[in-house]
PDB file of C-alpha atoms in Angstrom:
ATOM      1  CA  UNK O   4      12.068   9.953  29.089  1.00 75.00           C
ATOM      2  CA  UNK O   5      13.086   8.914  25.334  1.00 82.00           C
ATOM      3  CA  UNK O   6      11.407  10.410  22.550  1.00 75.00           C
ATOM      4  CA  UNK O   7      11.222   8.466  19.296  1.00 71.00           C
ATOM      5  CA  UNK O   8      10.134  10.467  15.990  1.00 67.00           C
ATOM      6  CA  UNK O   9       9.112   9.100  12.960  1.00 64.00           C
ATOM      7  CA  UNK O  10       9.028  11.045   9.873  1.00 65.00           C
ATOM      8  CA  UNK O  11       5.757  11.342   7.441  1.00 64.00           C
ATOM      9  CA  UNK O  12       7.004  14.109   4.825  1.00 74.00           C
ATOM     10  CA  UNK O  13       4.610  14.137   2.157  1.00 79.00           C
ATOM     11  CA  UNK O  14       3.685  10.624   2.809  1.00 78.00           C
ATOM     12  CA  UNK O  15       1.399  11.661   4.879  1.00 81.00           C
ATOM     13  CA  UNK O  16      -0.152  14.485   3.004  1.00 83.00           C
ATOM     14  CA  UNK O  17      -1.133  12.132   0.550  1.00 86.00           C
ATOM     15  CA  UNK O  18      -2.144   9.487   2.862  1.00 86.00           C
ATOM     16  CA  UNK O  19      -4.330  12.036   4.630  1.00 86.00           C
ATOM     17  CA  UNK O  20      -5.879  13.270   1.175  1.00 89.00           C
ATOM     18  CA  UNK O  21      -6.709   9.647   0.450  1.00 90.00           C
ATOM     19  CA  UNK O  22      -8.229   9.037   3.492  1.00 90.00           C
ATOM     20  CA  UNK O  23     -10.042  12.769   3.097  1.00 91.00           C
ATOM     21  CA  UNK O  24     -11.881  11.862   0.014  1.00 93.00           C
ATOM     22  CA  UNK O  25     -12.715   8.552   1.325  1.00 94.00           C
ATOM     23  CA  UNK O  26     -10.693   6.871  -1.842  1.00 92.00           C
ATOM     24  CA  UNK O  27     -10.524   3.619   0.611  1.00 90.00           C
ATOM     25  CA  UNK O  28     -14.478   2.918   0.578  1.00 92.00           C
ATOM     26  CA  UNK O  29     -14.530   3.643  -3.448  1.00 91.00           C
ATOM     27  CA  UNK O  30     -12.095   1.244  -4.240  1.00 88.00           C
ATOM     28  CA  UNK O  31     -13.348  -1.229  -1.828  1.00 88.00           C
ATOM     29  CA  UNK O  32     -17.308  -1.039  -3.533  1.00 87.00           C
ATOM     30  CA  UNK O  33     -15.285  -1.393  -6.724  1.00 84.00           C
ATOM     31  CA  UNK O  34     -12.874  -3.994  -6.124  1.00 81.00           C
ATOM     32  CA  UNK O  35     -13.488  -6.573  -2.829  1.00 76.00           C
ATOM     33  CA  UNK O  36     -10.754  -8.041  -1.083  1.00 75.00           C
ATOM     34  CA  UNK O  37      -9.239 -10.639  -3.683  1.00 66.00           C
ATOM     35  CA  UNK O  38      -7.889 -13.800  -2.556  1.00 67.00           C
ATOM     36  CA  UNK O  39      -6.229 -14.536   0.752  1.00 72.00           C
ATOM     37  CA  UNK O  40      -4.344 -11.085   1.306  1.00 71.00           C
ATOM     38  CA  UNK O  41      -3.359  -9.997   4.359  1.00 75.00           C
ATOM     39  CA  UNK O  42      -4.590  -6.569   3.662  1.00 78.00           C
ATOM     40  CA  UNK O  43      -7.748  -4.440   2.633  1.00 82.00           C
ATOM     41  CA  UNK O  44      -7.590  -4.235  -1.306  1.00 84.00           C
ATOM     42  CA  UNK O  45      -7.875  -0.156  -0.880  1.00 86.00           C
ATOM     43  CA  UNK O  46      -4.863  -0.298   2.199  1.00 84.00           C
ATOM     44  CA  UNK O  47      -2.752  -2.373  -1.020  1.00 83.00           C
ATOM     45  CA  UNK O  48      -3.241   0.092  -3.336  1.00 86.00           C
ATOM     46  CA  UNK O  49      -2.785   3.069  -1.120  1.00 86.00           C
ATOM     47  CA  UNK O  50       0.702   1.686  -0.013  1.00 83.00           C
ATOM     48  CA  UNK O  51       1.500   1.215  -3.747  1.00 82.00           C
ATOM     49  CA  UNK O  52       0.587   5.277  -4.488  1.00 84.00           C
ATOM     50  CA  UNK O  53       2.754   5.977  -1.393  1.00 80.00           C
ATOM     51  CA  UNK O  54       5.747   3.524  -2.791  1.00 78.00           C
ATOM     52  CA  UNK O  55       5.729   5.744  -6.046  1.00 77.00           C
ATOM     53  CA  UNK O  56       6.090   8.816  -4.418  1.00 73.00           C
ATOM     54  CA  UNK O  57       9.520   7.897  -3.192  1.00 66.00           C
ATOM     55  CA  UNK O  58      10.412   4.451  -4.231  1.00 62.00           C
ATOM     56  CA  UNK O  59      11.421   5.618  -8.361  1.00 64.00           C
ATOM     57  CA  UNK O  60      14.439   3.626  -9.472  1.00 67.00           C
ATOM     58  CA  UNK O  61      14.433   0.823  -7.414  1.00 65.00           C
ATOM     59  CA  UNK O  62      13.938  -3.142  -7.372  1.00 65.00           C
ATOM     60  CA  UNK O  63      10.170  -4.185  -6.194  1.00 62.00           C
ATOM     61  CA  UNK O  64      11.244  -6.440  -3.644  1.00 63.00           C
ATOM     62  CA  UNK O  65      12.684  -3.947  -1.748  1.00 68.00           C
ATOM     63  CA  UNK O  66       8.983  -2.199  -1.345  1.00 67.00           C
ATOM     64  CA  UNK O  67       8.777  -3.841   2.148  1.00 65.00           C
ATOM     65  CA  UNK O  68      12.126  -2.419   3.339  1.00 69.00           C
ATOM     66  CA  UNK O  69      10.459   0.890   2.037  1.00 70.00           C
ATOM     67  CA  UNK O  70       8.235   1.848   5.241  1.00 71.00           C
ATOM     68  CA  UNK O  71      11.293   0.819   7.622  1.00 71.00           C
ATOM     69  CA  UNK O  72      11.283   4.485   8.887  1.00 70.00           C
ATOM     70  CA  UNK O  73       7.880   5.322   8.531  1.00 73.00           C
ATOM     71  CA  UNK O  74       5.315   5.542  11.121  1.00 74.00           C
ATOM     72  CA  UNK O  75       3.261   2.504   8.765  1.00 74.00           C
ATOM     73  CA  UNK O  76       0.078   3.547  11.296  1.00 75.00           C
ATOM     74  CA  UNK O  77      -0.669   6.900  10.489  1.00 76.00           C
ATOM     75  CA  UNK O  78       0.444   6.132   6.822  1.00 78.00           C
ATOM     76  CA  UNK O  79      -1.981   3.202   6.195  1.00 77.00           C
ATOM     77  CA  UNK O  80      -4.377   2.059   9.231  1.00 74.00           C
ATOM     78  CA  UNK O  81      -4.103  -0.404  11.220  1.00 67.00           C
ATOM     79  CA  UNK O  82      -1.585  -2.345   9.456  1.00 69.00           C
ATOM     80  CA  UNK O  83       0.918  -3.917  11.332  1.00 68.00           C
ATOM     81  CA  UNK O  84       4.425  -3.137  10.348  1.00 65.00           C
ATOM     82  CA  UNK O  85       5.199  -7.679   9.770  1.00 65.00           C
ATOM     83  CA  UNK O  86       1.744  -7.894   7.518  1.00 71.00           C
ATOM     84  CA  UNK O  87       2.735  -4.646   5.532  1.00 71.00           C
ATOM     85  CA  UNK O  88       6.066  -6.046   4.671  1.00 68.00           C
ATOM     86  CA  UNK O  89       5.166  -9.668   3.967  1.00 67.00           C
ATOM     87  CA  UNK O  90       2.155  -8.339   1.764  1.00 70.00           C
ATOM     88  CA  UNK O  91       4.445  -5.742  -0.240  1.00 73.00           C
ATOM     89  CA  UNK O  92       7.031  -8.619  -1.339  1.00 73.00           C
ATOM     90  CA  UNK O  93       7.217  -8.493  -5.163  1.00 71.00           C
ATOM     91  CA  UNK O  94       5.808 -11.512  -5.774  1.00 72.00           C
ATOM     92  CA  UNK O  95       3.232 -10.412  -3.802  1.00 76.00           C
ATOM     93  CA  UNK O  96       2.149  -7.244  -5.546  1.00 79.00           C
ATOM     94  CA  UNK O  97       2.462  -8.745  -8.766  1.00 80.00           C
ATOM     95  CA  UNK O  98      -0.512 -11.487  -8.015  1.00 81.00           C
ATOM     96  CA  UNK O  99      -2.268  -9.012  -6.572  1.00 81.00           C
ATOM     97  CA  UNK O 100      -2.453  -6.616  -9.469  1.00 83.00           C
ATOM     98  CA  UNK O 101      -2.975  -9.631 -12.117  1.00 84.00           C
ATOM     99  CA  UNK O 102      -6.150 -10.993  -9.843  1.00 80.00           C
ATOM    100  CA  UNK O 103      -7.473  -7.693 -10.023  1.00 81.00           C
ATOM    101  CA  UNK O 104      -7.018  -7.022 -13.796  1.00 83.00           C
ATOM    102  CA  UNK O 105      -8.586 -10.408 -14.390  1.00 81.00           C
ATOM    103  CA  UNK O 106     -11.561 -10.007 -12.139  1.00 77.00           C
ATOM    104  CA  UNK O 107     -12.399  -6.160 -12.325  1.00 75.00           C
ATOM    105  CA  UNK O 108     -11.035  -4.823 -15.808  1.00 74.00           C
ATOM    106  CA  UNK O 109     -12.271  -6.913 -18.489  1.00 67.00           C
ATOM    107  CA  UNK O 110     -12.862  -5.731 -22.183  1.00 60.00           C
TER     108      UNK O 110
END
């Protein structure tokens, strides 16, 4: 019998807050999905919160290389460990974050 662990720290505390308070459904009355992303626009922005928490000093495009130990399923869903990592590329995020500043914060 093998036993794999994966480790949540305080990932997961604010993972489970998020879920908690039901942030998800707020943001997703808010702001739909925008364009052709892989992901929910709340599971995006919840994996960016999470990213901050431990990701300080280091290059965007490693953000997908970020969840590489993390148990990506209890973090964020049902997101799939190949559609988390293509969706957090840099170039990625950054369209993702101008669409939504376009469409949903105008002056």
């Amino acid at each position: 019998m093998e036993i794999t662990t994966k480790q949540l720290d305080h990932h997961g505390l604010v993972a489970g807050t998020f879920d908690k308070f039901e942030m998800g459904e707020i943001i997703e009355k808010r702001i739909p999905k925008v364009r052709n992303f892989n992901l929910s626009t709340s599971a995006i922005i919840k994996a960016m919160i999470i990213l901050r928490l431990g990701f300080v000093d280091r290059r965007l495009y490693f953000a997908g290389s970020y969840f590489a130990n993390w148990d990506v399923e209890k973090l964020l869903g049902e997101v799939g460990r190949k559609t988390l990592t293509m969706t957090l590329s840099a170039e990625c995020l950054t369209r993702f974050m101008i669409t939504v500043q376009r469409n949903y914060f105008k002056r």
